[in-house]
Short mmCIF file of N, CA and C in Angstrom, two decimals:
data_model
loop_
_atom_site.label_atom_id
_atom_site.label_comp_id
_atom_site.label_asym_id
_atom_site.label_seq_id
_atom_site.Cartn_x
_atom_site.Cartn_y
_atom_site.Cartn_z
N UNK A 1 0.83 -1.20 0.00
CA UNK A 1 0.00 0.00 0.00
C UNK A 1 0.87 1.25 0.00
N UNK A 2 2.19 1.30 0.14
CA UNK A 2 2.89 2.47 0.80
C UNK A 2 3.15 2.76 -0.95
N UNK A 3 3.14 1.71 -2.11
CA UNK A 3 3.93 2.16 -3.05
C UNK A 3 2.95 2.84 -3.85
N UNK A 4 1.84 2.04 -3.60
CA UNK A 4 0.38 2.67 -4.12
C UNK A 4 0.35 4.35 -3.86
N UNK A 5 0.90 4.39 -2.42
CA UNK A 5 0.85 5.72 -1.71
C UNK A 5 1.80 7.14 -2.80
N UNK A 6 2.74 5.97 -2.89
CA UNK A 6 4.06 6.94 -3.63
C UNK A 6 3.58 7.32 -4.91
N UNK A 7 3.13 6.63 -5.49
CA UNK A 7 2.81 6.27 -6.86
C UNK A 7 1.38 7.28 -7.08
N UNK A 8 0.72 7.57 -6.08
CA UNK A 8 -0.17 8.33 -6.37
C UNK A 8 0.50 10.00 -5.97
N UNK A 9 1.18 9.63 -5.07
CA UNK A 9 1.68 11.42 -4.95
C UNK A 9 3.17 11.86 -5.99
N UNK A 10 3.27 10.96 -6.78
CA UNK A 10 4.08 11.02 -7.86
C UNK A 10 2.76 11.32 -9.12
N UNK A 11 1.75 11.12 -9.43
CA UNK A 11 0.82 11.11 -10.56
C UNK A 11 0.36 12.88 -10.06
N UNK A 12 0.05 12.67 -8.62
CA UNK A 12 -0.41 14.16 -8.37
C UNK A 12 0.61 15.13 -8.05
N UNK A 13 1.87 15.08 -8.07
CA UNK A 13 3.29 16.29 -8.78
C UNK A 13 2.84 16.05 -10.38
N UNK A 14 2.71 15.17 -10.83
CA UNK A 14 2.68 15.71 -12.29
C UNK A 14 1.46 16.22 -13.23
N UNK A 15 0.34 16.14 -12.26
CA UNK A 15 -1.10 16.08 -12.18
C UNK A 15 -1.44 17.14 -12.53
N UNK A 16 -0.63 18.45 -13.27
CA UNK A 16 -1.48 19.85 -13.36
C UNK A 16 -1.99 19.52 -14.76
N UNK A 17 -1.63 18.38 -15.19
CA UNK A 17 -2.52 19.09 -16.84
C UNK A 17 -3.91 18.33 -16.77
N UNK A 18 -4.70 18.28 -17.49
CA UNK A 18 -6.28 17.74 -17.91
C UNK A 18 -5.71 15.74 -17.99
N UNK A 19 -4.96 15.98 -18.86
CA UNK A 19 -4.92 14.49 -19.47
C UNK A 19 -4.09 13.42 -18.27
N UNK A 20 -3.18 14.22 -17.36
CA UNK A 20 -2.78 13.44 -16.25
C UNK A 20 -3.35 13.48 -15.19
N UNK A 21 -4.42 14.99 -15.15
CA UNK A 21 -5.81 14.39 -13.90
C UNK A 21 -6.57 13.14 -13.99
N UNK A 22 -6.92 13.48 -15.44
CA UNK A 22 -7.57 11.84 -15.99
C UNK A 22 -7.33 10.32 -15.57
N UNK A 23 -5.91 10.45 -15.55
CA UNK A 23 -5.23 9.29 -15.09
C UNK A 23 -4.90 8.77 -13.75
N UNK A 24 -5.48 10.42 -13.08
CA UNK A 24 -4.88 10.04 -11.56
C UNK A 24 -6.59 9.67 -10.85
N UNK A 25 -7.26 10.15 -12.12
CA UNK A 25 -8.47 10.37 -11.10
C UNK A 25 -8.73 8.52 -11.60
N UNK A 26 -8.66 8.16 -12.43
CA UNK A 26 -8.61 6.54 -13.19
C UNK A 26 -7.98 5.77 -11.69
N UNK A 27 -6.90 6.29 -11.70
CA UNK A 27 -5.91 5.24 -10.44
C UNK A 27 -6.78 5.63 -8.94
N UNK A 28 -6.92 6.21 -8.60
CA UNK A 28 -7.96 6.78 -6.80
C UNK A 28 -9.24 5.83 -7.14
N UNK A 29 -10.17 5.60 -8.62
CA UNK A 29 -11.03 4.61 -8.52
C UNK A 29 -10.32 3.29 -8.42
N UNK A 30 -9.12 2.56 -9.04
CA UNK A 30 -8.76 1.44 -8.96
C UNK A 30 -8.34 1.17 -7.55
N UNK A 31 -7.64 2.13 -6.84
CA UNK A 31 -7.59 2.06 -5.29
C UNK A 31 -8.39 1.74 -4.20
N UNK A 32 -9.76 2.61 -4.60
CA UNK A 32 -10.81 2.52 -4.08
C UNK A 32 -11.11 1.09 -4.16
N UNK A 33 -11.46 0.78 -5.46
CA UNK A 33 -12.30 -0.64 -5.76
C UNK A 33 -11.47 -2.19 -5.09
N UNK A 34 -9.85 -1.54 -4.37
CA UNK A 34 -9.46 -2.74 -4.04
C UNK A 34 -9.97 -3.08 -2.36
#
């Protein structure tokens, strides 16, 4: 879970544009759903 952790606050540093919100907001549902 900790890498999950990293891995999401690595998507959200790179997270300012539209198309990599997309992706982060994609990964927080796959998180969720586990």
């Amino acid at each position: 879970m900790r890498f999950l952790h990293y891995l999401f606050n690595q998507l959200n540093y790179i997270g300012t544009k539209p198309d990599h919100y997309k992706k982060l907001n994609i990964l927080v549902n796959l998180i969720n759903a586990i």
